[in-house]
PDB file of C-alpha atoms in Angstrom:
ATOM      1  CA  MET A   1      65.226  77.979  27.619  1.00 46.00           C
ATOM      2  CA  ALA A   2      61.591  77.642  27.160  1.00 47.00           C
ATOM      3  CA  GLU A   3      60.577  74.203  26.017  1.00 46.00           C
ATOM      4  CA  ALA A   4      57.414  73.637  24.056  1.00 46.00           C
ATOM      5  CA  GLN A   5      54.833  71.974  26.182  1.00 48.00           C
ATOM      6  CA  SER A   6      52.394  69.736  24.472  1.00 46.00           C
ATOM      7  CA  GLY A   7      48.851  70.639  25.435  1.00 48.00           C
ATOM      8  CA  PRO A   8      45.931  68.284  25.717  1.00 47.00           C
ATOM      9  CA  SER A   9      45.057  68.849  22.085  1.00 49.00           C
ATOM     10  CA  ASN A  10      48.517  67.714  20.946  1.00 51.00           C
ATOM     11  CA  GLY A  11      48.862  64.607  23.055  1.00 52.00           C
ATOM     12  CA  ARG A  12      45.313  63.343  23.023  1.00 54.00           C
ATOM     13  CA  LYS A  13      42.862  62.573  20.304  1.00 53.00           C
ATOM     14  CA  ARG A  14      39.175  62.124  20.683  1.00 51.00           C
ATOM     15  CA  LYS A  15      38.064  58.579  20.031  1.00 49.00           C
ATOM     16  CA  TYR A  16      34.673  58.319  18.405  1.00 48.00           C
ATOM     17  CA  ARG A  17      32.536  55.272  17.852  1.00 48.00           C
ATOM     18  CA  SER A  18      32.046  54.078  14.306  1.00 50.00           C
ATOM     19  CA  ASP A  19      28.541  55.540  14.296  1.00 47.00           C
ATOM     20  CA  GLY A  20      29.825  58.922  15.512  1.00 46.00           C
ATOM     21  CA  VAL A  21      27.532  59.047  18.523  1.00 45.00           C
ATOM     22  CA  SER A  22      29.853  60.337  21.204  1.00 42.00           C
ATOM     23  CA  PRO A  23      33.511  60.194  22.272  1.00 44.00           C
ATOM     24  CA  THR A  24      34.787  57.512  24.600  1.00 40.00           C
ATOM     25  CA  TRP A  25      37.060  59.071  27.213  1.00 35.00           C
ATOM     26  CA  ALA A  26      37.980  56.034  29.289  1.00 32.00           C
ATOM     27  CA  LYS A  27      37.693  52.276  29.249  1.00 38.00           C
ATOM     28  CA  ARG A  28      34.788  51.068  31.366  1.00 48.00           C
ATOM     29  CA  THR A  29      35.161  48.142  33.709  1.00 78.00           C
ATOM     30  CA  ILE A  30      31.707  46.826  32.825  1.00 89.00           C
ATOM     31  CA  GLU A  31      31.327  46.345  29.099  1.00 86.00           C
ATOM     32  CA  GLY A  32      29.920  44.099  26.426  1.00 87.00           C
ATOM     33  CA  PRO A  33      26.972  41.733  26.609  1.00 96.00           C
ATOM     34  CA  GLY A  34      26.726  39.952  29.901  1.00 96.00           C
ATOM     35  CA  ILE A  35      24.618  38.827  32.839  1.00 97.00           C
ATOM     36  CA  TRP A  36      23.847  40.718  36.035  1.00 97.00           C
ATOM     37  CA  ALA A  37      23.461  38.545  39.125  1.00 97.00           C
ATOM     38  CA  THR A  38      22.277  39.258  42.652  1.00 96.00           C
ATOM     39  CA  CYS A  39      23.325  37.028  45.503  1.00 95.00           C
ATOM     40  CA  VAL A  40      23.366  36.486  49.247  1.00 94.00           C
ATOM     41  CA  LYS A  41      25.084  39.377  50.985  1.00 92.00           C
ATOM     42  CA  GLY A  42      28.684  38.606  51.836  1.00 92.00           C
ATOM     43  CA  LYS A  43      28.849  35.622  49.477  1.00 94.00           C
ATOM     44  CA  GLU A  44      29.983  37.464  46.360  1.00 93.00           C
ATOM     45  CA  LYS A  45      33.200  35.467  45.892  1.00 92.00           C
ATOM     46  CA  GLY A  46      31.387  32.164  46.221  1.00 94.00           C
ATOM     47  CA  THR A  47      28.744  33.353  43.776  1.00 95.00           C
ATOM     48  CA  VAL A  48      31.338  34.260  41.156  1.00 94.00           C
ATOM     49  CA  GLY A  49      32.857  30.791  41.396  1.00 94.00           C
ATOM     50  CA  GLU A  50      29.557  28.961  41.072  1.00 96.00           C
ATOM     51  CA  LEU A  51      28.492  31.184  38.159  1.00 96.00           C
ATOM     52  CA  TYR A  52      31.717  30.386  36.295  1.00 95.00           C
ATOM     53  CA  ASP A  53      30.999  26.670  36.654  1.00 95.00           C
ATOM     54  CA  LEU A  54      27.325  27.029  35.748  1.00 97.00           C
ATOM     55  CA  PHE A  55      27.818  29.251  32.709  1.00 97.00           C
ATOM     56  CA  GLU A  56      30.710  27.222  31.315  1.00 95.00           C
ATOM     57  CA  SER A  57      28.643  24.048  31.628  1.00 95.00           C
ATOM     58  CA  LEU A  58      25.622  25.580  29.897  1.00 96.00           C
ATOM     59  CA  ALA A  59      27.739  27.195  27.179  1.00 96.00           C
ATOM     60  CA  ALA A  60      29.520  23.911  26.470  1.00 94.00           C
ATOM     61  CA  ASP A  61      26.148  22.311  25.718  1.00 95.00           C
ATOM     62  CA  ILE A  62      24.752  25.192  23.647  1.00 95.00           C
ATOM     63  CA  TRP A  63      27.944  26.325  21.872  1.00 94.00           C
ATOM     64  CA  PRO A  64      30.405  23.401  21.931  1.00 91.00           C
ATOM     65  CA  ILE A  65      33.993  24.212  21.051  1.00 81.00           C
ATOM     66  CA  GLU A  66      35.287  22.356  18.013  1.00 70.00           C
ATOM     67  CA  GLY A  67      38.267  20.156  18.694  1.00 58.00           C
ATOM     68  CA  HIS A  68      37.901  20.474  22.465  1.00 56.00           C
ATOM     69  CA  ASP A  69      37.123  17.141  24.067  1.00 52.00           C
ATOM     70  CA  SER A  70      36.953  17.107  27.848  1.00 45.00           C
ATOM     71  CA  SER A  71      37.053  13.296  27.878  1.00 41.00           C
ATOM     72  CA  ALA A  72      40.352  13.382  26.009  1.00 42.00           C
ATOM     73  CA  ASN A  73      41.769  15.730  28.640  1.00 45.00           C
ATOM     74  CA  GLY A  74      40.590  13.355  31.319  1.00 42.00           C
ATOM     75  CA  ARG A  75      42.383  10.472  29.649  1.00 41.00           C
ATOM     76  CA  ASP A  76      45.559  12.488  29.319  1.00 45.00           C
ATOM     77  CA  ASN A  77      45.502  13.550  32.962  1.00 45.00           C
ATOM     78  CA  GLY A  78      44.150  10.435  34.633  1.00 45.00           C
ATOM     79  CA  GLU A  79      44.094   7.218  32.642  1.00 46.00           C
ATOM     80  CA  ASP A  80      47.544   7.662  31.161  1.00 48.00           C
ATOM     81  CA  ALA A  81      49.101   8.157  34.574  1.00 44.00           C
ATOM     82  CA  ASP A  82      49.671   4.436  34.994  1.00 47.00           C
ATOM     83  CA  GLU A  83      51.267   4.151  31.577  1.00 49.00           C
ATOM     84  CA  ASN A  84      53.793   6.908  32.243  1.00 49.00           C
ATOM     85  CA  GLU A  85      55.871   4.544  34.320  1.00 50.00           C
ATOM     86  CA  GLU A  86      56.199   2.167  31.381  1.00 51.00           C
ATOM     87  CA  ASP A  87      57.004   4.874  28.803  1.00 61.00           C
ATOM     88  CA  ASP A  88      60.564   5.865  28.311  1.00 76.00           C
ATOM     89  CA  LEU A  89      61.754   9.412  28.924  1.00 81.00           C
ATOM     90  CA  GLU A  90      61.644  10.374  25.247  1.00 80.00           C
ATOM     91  CA  THR A  91      58.001   9.335  24.906  1.00 83.00           C
ATOM     92  CA  GLN A  92      57.009  11.290  28.007  1.00 80.00           C
ATOM     93  CA  ILE A  93      58.726  14.414  26.721  1.00 83.00           C
ATOM     94  CA  ALA A  94      56.960  14.042  23.375  1.00 79.00           C
ATOM     95  CA  LYS A  95      53.599  13.854  25.127  1.00 76.00           C
ATOM     96  CA  GLU A  96      54.309  16.967  27.198  1.00 77.00           C
ATOM     97  CA  VAL A  97      55.376  18.917  24.107  1.00 74.00           C
ATOM     98  CA  ALA A  98      52.209  17.853  22.290  1.00 73.00           C
ATOM     99  CA  ALA A  99      50.115  19.008  25.243  1.00 68.00           C
ATOM    100  CA  LEU A 100      51.816  22.419  25.215  1.00 69.00           C
ATOM    101  CA  LYS A 101      51.103  22.840  21.505  1.00 66.00           C
ATOM    102  CA  ARG A 102      47.362  22.373  21.935  1.00 62.00           C
ATOM    103  CA  PRO A 103      45.462  25.591  21.250  1.00 59.00           C
ATOM    104  CA  LYS A 104      44.351  27.333  24.412  1.00 62.00           C
ATOM    105  CA  VAL A 105      40.632  27.760  24.885  1.00 64.00           C
ATOM    106  CA  GLU A 106      39.785  31.405  25.538  1.00 74.00           C
ATOM    107  CA  LYS A 107      37.560  32.077  28.511  1.00 84.00           C
ATOM    108  CA  ARG A 108      34.055  32.963  27.432  1.00 92.00           C
ATOM    109  CA  PHE A 109      33.071  34.594  30.725  1.00 94.00           C
ATOM    110  CA  VAL A 110      34.830  37.342  32.654  1.00 92.00           C
ATOM    111  CA  ASN A 111      33.853  38.722  36.044  1.00 93.00           C
ATOM    112  CA  CYS A 112      33.780  42.529  35.991  1.00 92.00           C
ATOM    113  CA  LEU A 113      34.446  44.212  39.318  1.00 87.00           C
ATOM    114  CA  THR A 114      31.587  46.302  40.685  1.00 89.00           C
ATOM    115  CA  ASN A 115      32.707  46.671  44.329  1.00 85.00           C
ATOM    116  CA  THR A 116      29.106  46.019  45.360  1.00 88.00           C
ATOM    117  CA  GLN A 117      26.829  43.089  46.059  1.00 88.00           C
ATOM    118  CA  LEU A 118      25.999  43.004  42.339  1.00 93.00           C
ATOM    119  CA  ILE A 119      27.950  40.732  40.008  1.00 94.00           C
ATOM    120  CA  PHE A 120      28.426  41.234  36.281  1.00 95.00           C
ATOM    121  CA  MET A 121      29.689  38.377  34.133  1.00 95.00           C
ATOM    122  CA  SER A 122      30.750  39.592  30.709  1.00 95.00           C
ATOM    123  CA  CYS A 123      30.099  37.173  27.834  1.00 95.00           C
ATOM    124  CA  LYS A 124      32.235  36.722  24.754  1.00 93.00           C
ATOM    125  CA  PRO A 125      31.009  35.463  21.353  1.00 92.00           C
ATOM    126  CA  PRO A 126      29.347  33.204  20.475  1.00 94.00           C
ATOM    127  CA  VAL A 127      27.629  33.270  23.878  1.00 96.00           C
ATOM    128  CA  ASP A 128      24.216  34.955  23.863  1.00 97.00           C
ATOM    129  CA  PRO A 129      23.371  35.983  27.459  1.00 97.00           C
ATOM    130  CA  VAL A 130      19.610  35.937  26.815  1.00 97.00           C
ATOM    131  CA  GLN A 131      19.691  32.418  25.382  1.00 97.00           C
ATOM    132  CA  LEU A 132      21.961  31.257  28.195  1.00 98.00           C
ATOM    133  CA  VAL A 133      19.723  32.581  30.969  1.00 98.00           C
ATOM    134  CA  MET A 134      16.557  31.309  29.290  1.00 97.00           C
ATOM    135  CA  LYS A 135      18.084  27.840  29.057  1.00 97.00           C
ATOM    136  CA  HIS A 136      18.974  27.863  32.745  1.00 98.00           C
ATOM    137  CA  VAL A 137      15.627  29.137  34.064  1.00 97.00           C
ATOM    138  CA  GLU A 138      13.809  26.576  31.920  1.00 97.00           C
ATOM    139  CA  ASN A 139      15.936  23.848  33.490  1.00 96.00           C
ATOM    140  CA  VAL A 140      15.307  25.170  37.002  1.00 96.00           C
ATOM    141  CA  GLN A 141      11.565  25.410  36.444  1.00 95.00           C
ATOM    142  CA  GLU A 142      11.483  21.863  35.104  1.00 95.00           C
ATOM    143  CA  THR A 143      13.746  20.194  37.674  1.00 94.00           C
ATOM    144  CA  GLY A 144      13.672  22.474  40.728  1.00 94.00           C
ATOM    145  CA  VAL A 145      17.488  22.333  40.881  1.00 94.00           C
ATOM    146  CA  THR A 146      19.303  25.694  40.740  1.00 95.00           C
ATOM    147  CA  ARG A 147      22.863  24.261  40.577  1.00 95.00           C
ATOM    148  CA  THR A 148      23.896  27.303  42.622  1.00 96.00           C
ATOM    149  CA  LYS A 149      23.908  28.054  46.345  1.00 95.00           C
ATOM    150  CA  TYR A 150      24.055  31.837  46.640  1.00 96.00           C
ATOM    151  CA  THR A 151      22.671  33.181  43.348  1.00 97.00           C
ATOM    152  CA  HIS A 152      19.262  34.877  43.384  1.00 96.00           C
ATOM    153  CA  ARG A 153      18.318  36.688  40.175  1.00 97.00           C
ATOM    154  CA  LEU A 154      19.948  36.598  36.735  1.00 98.00           C
ATOM    155  CA  THR A 155      19.367  39.490  34.349  1.00 98.00           C
ATOM    156  CA  PRO A 156      20.851  39.218  30.844  1.00 98.00           C
ATOM    157  CA  VAL A 157      21.816  42.293  28.844  1.00 98.00           C
ATOM    158  CA  SER A 158      22.480  42.035  25.106  1.00 97.00           C
ATOM    159  CA  GLY A 159      24.737  45.085  25.200  1.00 96.00           C
ATOM    160  CA  THR A 160      26.024  47.887  27.400  1.00 96.00           C
ATOM    161  CA  CYS A 161      26.941  51.515  26.874  1.00 96.00           C
ATOM    162  CA  VAL A 162      27.598  54.737  28.744  1.00 94.00           C
ATOM    163  CA  ALA A 163      24.443  55.974  30.427  1.00 96.00           C
ATOM    164  CA  ASN A 164      23.709  59.054  28.343  1.00 96.00           C
ATOM    165  CA  LEU A 165      20.760  59.592  26.018  1.00 96.00           C
ATOM    166  CA  PRO A 166      22.596  59.400  22.639  1.00 96.00           C
ATOM    167  CA  GLU A 167      24.370  56.178  23.604  1.00 96.00           C
ATOM    168  CA  ILE A 168      21.174  54.704  25.048  1.00 97.00           C
ATOM    169  CA  HIS A 169      19.275  55.480  21.831  1.00 97.00           C
ATOM    170  CA  SER A 170      21.975  53.896  19.662  1.00 97.00           C
ATOM    171  CA  LEU A 171      22.205  50.719  21.752  1.00 97.00           C
ATOM    172  CA  CYS A 172      18.426  50.278  21.999  1.00 97.00           C
ATOM    173  CA  ARG A 173      18.071  50.686  18.228  1.00 96.00           C
ATOM    174  CA  ARG A 174      20.611  47.945  17.620  1.00 96.00           C
ATOM    175  CA  THR A 175      19.040  45.654  20.204  1.00 96.00           C
ATOM    176  CA  VAL A 176      15.527  46.108  18.836  1.00 94.00           C
ATOM    177  CA  THR A 177      16.730  45.576  15.272  1.00 93.00           C
ATOM    178  CA  ALA A 178      18.483  42.328  16.213  1.00 92.00           C
ATOM    179  CA  TYR A 179      15.388  41.089  18.035  1.00 91.00           C
ATOM    180  CA  SER A 180      13.064  42.029  15.168  1.00 84.00           C
ATOM    181  CA  LYS A 181      15.072  40.057  12.603  1.00 75.00           C
ATOM    182  CA  ALA A 182      13.573  36.814  13.869  1.00 69.00           C
ATOM    183  CA  PRO A 183      10.063  36.029  12.598  1.00 66.00           C
ATOM    184  CA  ARG A 184       7.579  37.570  15.023  1.00 62.00           C
ATOM    185  CA  GLU A 185       3.928  38.425  15.145  1.00 61.00           C
ATOM    186  CA  LEU A 186       3.009  41.682  13.466  1.00 73.00           C
ATOM    187  CA  ALA A 187       1.545  43.298  16.575  1.00 80.00           C
ATOM    188  CA  ARG A 188       3.329  42.966  19.905  1.00 89.00           C
ATOM    189  CA  HIS A 189       2.699  44.303  23.394  1.00 94.00           C
ATOM    190  CA  TYR A 190       5.664  45.293  25.523  1.00 96.00           C
ATOM    191  CA  LYS A 191       6.610  46.559  28.942  1.00 97.00           C
ATOM    192  CA  ILE A 192       9.834  48.151  30.124  1.00 97.00           C
ATOM    193  CA  GLU A 193      11.298  46.749  33.340  1.00 97.00           C
ATOM    194  CA  LEU A 194      13.805  49.252  34.690  1.00 97.00           C
ATOM    195  CA  ARG A 195      16.232  48.998  37.581  1.00 97.00           C
ATOM    196  CA  VAL A 196      18.476  51.910  38.496  1.00 97.00           C
ATOM    197  CA  ARG A 197      21.308  51.525  40.986  1.00 95.00           C
ATOM    198  CA  ASN A 198      23.840  54.145  42.101  1.00 94.00           C
ATOM    199  CA  HIS A 199      22.890  56.490  39.284  1.00 95.00           C
ATOM    200  CA  ASN A 200      21.495  60.024  39.573  1.00 94.00           C
ATOM    201  CA  THR A 201      22.357  61.676  36.257  1.00 95.00           C
ATOM    202  CA  LEU A 202      19.243  60.648  34.336  1.00 96.00           C
ATOM    203  CA  THR A 203      15.798  60.323  35.818  1.00 96.00           C
ATOM    204  CA  ARG A 204      13.783  57.146  35.471  1.00 96.00           C
ATOM    205  CA  MET A 205      11.283  58.881  33.205  1.00 97.00           C
ATOM    206  CA  GLU A 206      14.024  60.167  30.893  1.00 97.00           C
ATOM    207  CA  ILE A 207      15.416  56.651  30.493  1.00 97.00           C
ATOM    208  CA  ILE A 208      12.004  55.083  29.940  1.00 97.00           C
ATOM    209  CA  GLN A 209      10.967  57.647  27.356  1.00 97.00           C
ATOM    210  CA  GLU A 210      14.234  57.270  25.440  1.00 97.00           C
ATOM    211  CA  VAL A 211      13.903  53.482  25.340  1.00 97.00           C
ATOM    212  CA  ALA A 212      10.258  53.753  24.249  1.00 97.00           C
ATOM    213  CA  THR A 213      11.183  55.899  21.246  1.00 96.00           C
ATOM    214  CA  CYS A 214      13.311  53.024  19.922  1.00 96.00           C
ATOM    215  CA  MET A 215      10.491  50.477  19.864  1.00 95.00           C
ATOM    216  CA  PRO A 216       8.886  49.609  16.497  1.00 91.00           C
ATOM    217  CA  SER A 217       5.663  51.329  15.542  1.00 89.00           C
ATOM    218  CA  ASN A 218       3.712  48.053  15.690  1.00 89.00           C
ATOM    219  CA  TYR A 219       4.688  47.562  19.353  1.00 92.00           C
ATOM    220  CA  THR A 220       2.250  48.978  21.895  1.00 94.00           C
ATOM    221  CA  VAL A 221       2.578  49.393  25.646  1.00 96.00           C
ATOM    222  CA  ASP A 222       0.712  46.870  27.799  1.00 95.00           C
ATOM    223  CA  LEU A 223       1.400  46.923  31.524  1.00 93.00           C
ATOM    224  CA  ASP A 224      -0.972  44.088  32.385  1.00 92.00           C
ATOM    225  CA  ASP A 225      -0.286  41.323  29.869  1.00 92.00           C
ATOM    226  CA  PRO A 226       2.770  42.096  27.718  1.00 95.00           C
ATOM    227  CA  ASP A 227       4.250  39.700  25.173  1.00 92.00           C
ATOM    228  CA  VAL A 228       7.716  41.247  25.308  1.00 95.00           C
ATOM    229  CA  PHE A 229       9.733  42.616  28.195  1.00 97.00           C
ATOM    230  CA  VAL A 230      12.472  45.189  27.703  1.00 98.00           C
ATOM    231  CA  LEU A 231      14.891  44.675  30.586  1.00 98.00           C
ATOM    232  CA  VAL A 232      16.885  47.797  31.394  1.00 98.00           C
ATOM    233  CA  GLU A 233      19.686  47.818  33.977  1.00 97.00           C
ATOM    234  CA  VAL A 234      21.442  51.050  34.927  1.00 97.00           C
ATOM    235  CA  PHE A 235      24.392  50.755  37.288  1.00 96.00           C
ATOM    236  CA  LYS A 236      26.445  53.879  37.965  1.00 93.00           C
ATOM    237  CA  SER A 237      27.446  55.089  34.481  1.00 93.00           C
ATOM    238  CA  THR A 238      26.618  51.834  32.658  1.00 95.00           C
ATOM    239  CA  PHE A 239      23.387  51.157  30.782  1.00 97.00           C
ATOM    240  CA  GLY A 240      22.373  47.666  29.693  1.00 97.00           C
ATOM    241  CA  VAL A 241      19.329  46.382  27.805  1.00 98.00           C
ATOM    242  CA  SER A 242      17.838  43.142  26.522  1.00 98.00           C
ATOM    243  CA  ILE A 243      14.505  41.919  25.153  1.00 97.00           C
ATOM    244  CA  VAL A 244      13.007  38.735  26.567  1.00 97.00           C
ATOM    245  CA  GLU A 245       9.731  36.857  26.764  1.00 95.00           C
ATOM    246  CA  ASP A 246       7.983  34.948  29.591  1.00 95.00           C
ATOM    247  CA  TYR A 247       9.647  37.139  32.196  1.00 97.00           C
ATOM    248  CA  TYR A 248       6.845  36.790  34.734  1.00 95.00           C
ATOM    249  CA  ARG A 249       6.322  33.100  34.036  1.00 95.00           C
ATOM    250  CA  PHE A 250       9.928  32.498  35.072  1.00 96.00           C
ATOM    251  CA  GLN A 251       9.591  34.549  38.284  1.00 94.00           C
ATOM    252  CA  LYS A 252      11.615  37.468  36.884  1.00 96.00           C
ATOM    253  CA  PHE A 253      14.523  35.028  36.395  1.00 97.00           C
ATOM    254  CA  ASN A 254      14.883  34.531  40.151  1.00 97.00           C
ATOM    255  CA  VAL A 255      16.211  30.982  40.273  1.00 97.00           C
ATOM    256  CA  MET A 256      15.511  30.548  43.977  1.00 95.00           C
ATOM    257  CA  GLU A 257      11.860  31.467  43.484  1.00 94.00           C
ATOM    258  CA  LEU A 258      11.633  29.091  40.542  1.00 95.00           C
ATOM    259  CA  ALA A 259      13.078  26.255  42.600  1.00 94.00           C
ATOM    260  CA  ASN A 260      10.682  26.995  45.468  1.00 93.00           C
ATOM    261  CA  ALA A 261       7.738  27.057  43.076  1.00 91.00           C
ATOM    262  CA  HIS A 262       8.720  23.597  41.845  1.00 90.00           C
ATOM    263  CA  ASN A 263       9.598  22.041  45.195  1.00 87.00           C
ATOM    264  CA  GLU A 264       6.897  23.712  47.330  1.00 82.00           C
ATOM    265  CA  PRO A 265       3.949  24.242  44.956  1.00 72.00           C
ATOM    266  CA  GLU A 266       1.474  24.820  47.786  1.00 58.00           C
ATOM    267  CA  ARG A 267       3.196  28.112  48.602  1.00 60.00           C
ATOM    268  CA  PHE A 268       2.623  29.340  45.055  1.00 56.00           C
ATOM    269  CA  GLN A 269      -1.037  28.537  44.688  1.00 58.00           C
ATOM    270  CA  GLN A 270      -3.677  31.247  44.390  1.00 51.00           C
ATOM    271  CA  GLY A 271      -1.147  34.008  43.758  1.00 51.00           C
ATOM    272  CA  ALA A 272       1.130  33.184  46.685  1.00 49.00           C
ATOM    273  CA  GLY A 273       4.278  33.622  44.606  1.00 51.00           C
ATOM    274  CA  ARG A 274       6.062  36.947  44.434  1.00 48.00           C
ATOM    275  CA  VAL A 275       5.369  37.295  40.711  1.00 51.00           C
ATOM    276  CA  GLN A 276       2.152  35.334  40.403  1.00 48.00           C
ATOM    277  CA  ASP A 277      -0.015  38.429  40.438  1.00 47.00           C
ATOM    278  CA  LYS A 278       1.599  40.700  37.848  1.00 49.00           C
ATOM    279  CA  LYS A 279      -0.704  43.611  38.537  1.00 46.00           C
ATOM    280  CA  ARG A 280       0.710  44.014  42.031  1.00 48.00           C
ATOM    281  CA  GLU A 281       4.264  44.205  40.766  1.00 49.00           C
ATOM    282  CA  ASP A 282       5.257  47.852  40.495  1.00 50.00           C
ATOM    283  CA  ASP A 283       8.635  47.914  42.162  1.00 47.00           C
ATOM    284  CA  THR A 284      10.609  48.356  38.929  1.00 49.00           C
ATOM    285  CA  GLY A 285      10.078  51.148  36.391  1.00 51.00           C
ATOM    286  CA  THR A 286       7.352  50.683  33.786  1.00 50.00           C
ATOM    287  CA  VAL A 287       6.186  52.444  30.682  1.00 52.00           C
TER     288      VAL A 287
END
């Protein structure tokens, strides 16, 4: 007896985005807004651990969680230990039940596997990766303390998508629109900073031109003294983008360079720093 075999069209349905740009065939490992990080070779696991601690600490200050008091947890775990001996069994059980009923705090950062020296920490709302990184590099520049041992450069991306031209155009439009909502000067100068890793489908020029078409009409290209930097990260089939300011002033968000500039200022005088002379920097794609 011949049994009806369900073909691909019967068992599968194309899943389209809400804007109808293109179908999504598989779930990507790297997704959502997040932060790319480079580190010392061979120290990836240690870097992930220190980034978890750093990001959670910064996020707790910028976006505190309502009803979550770390001091209360400390009292429950430490200070009440001596009182447990005096409490009867019923009281101890009541305390344990109350602790179990407390709402769990969802992790706001997730490490996405890349199987390379690169690290991607995905961020969940309300965390803004650009604001988080800017806060950290400002602290490092002011204090000279990185709070990390292996981390080199942090690159925030406000969103990610599949690295094809329609998806890139849609994501860049949304990112530019969100950035333009804040009150800005009428005329702005921008530069695209592009890094491509393990990707050979699109050329650098194709990516740059597609990103440039999404910029507002009152934004003009300025490679020497831009006001705005469009950070573009392409890793394998993933495209990420963000818009930042003061990128060169903060040593391209390289926290080790920022700490060195603070602690050893003589090395960074008269253009001695790696990003002091912007005109000599041409190692990443530009428009």
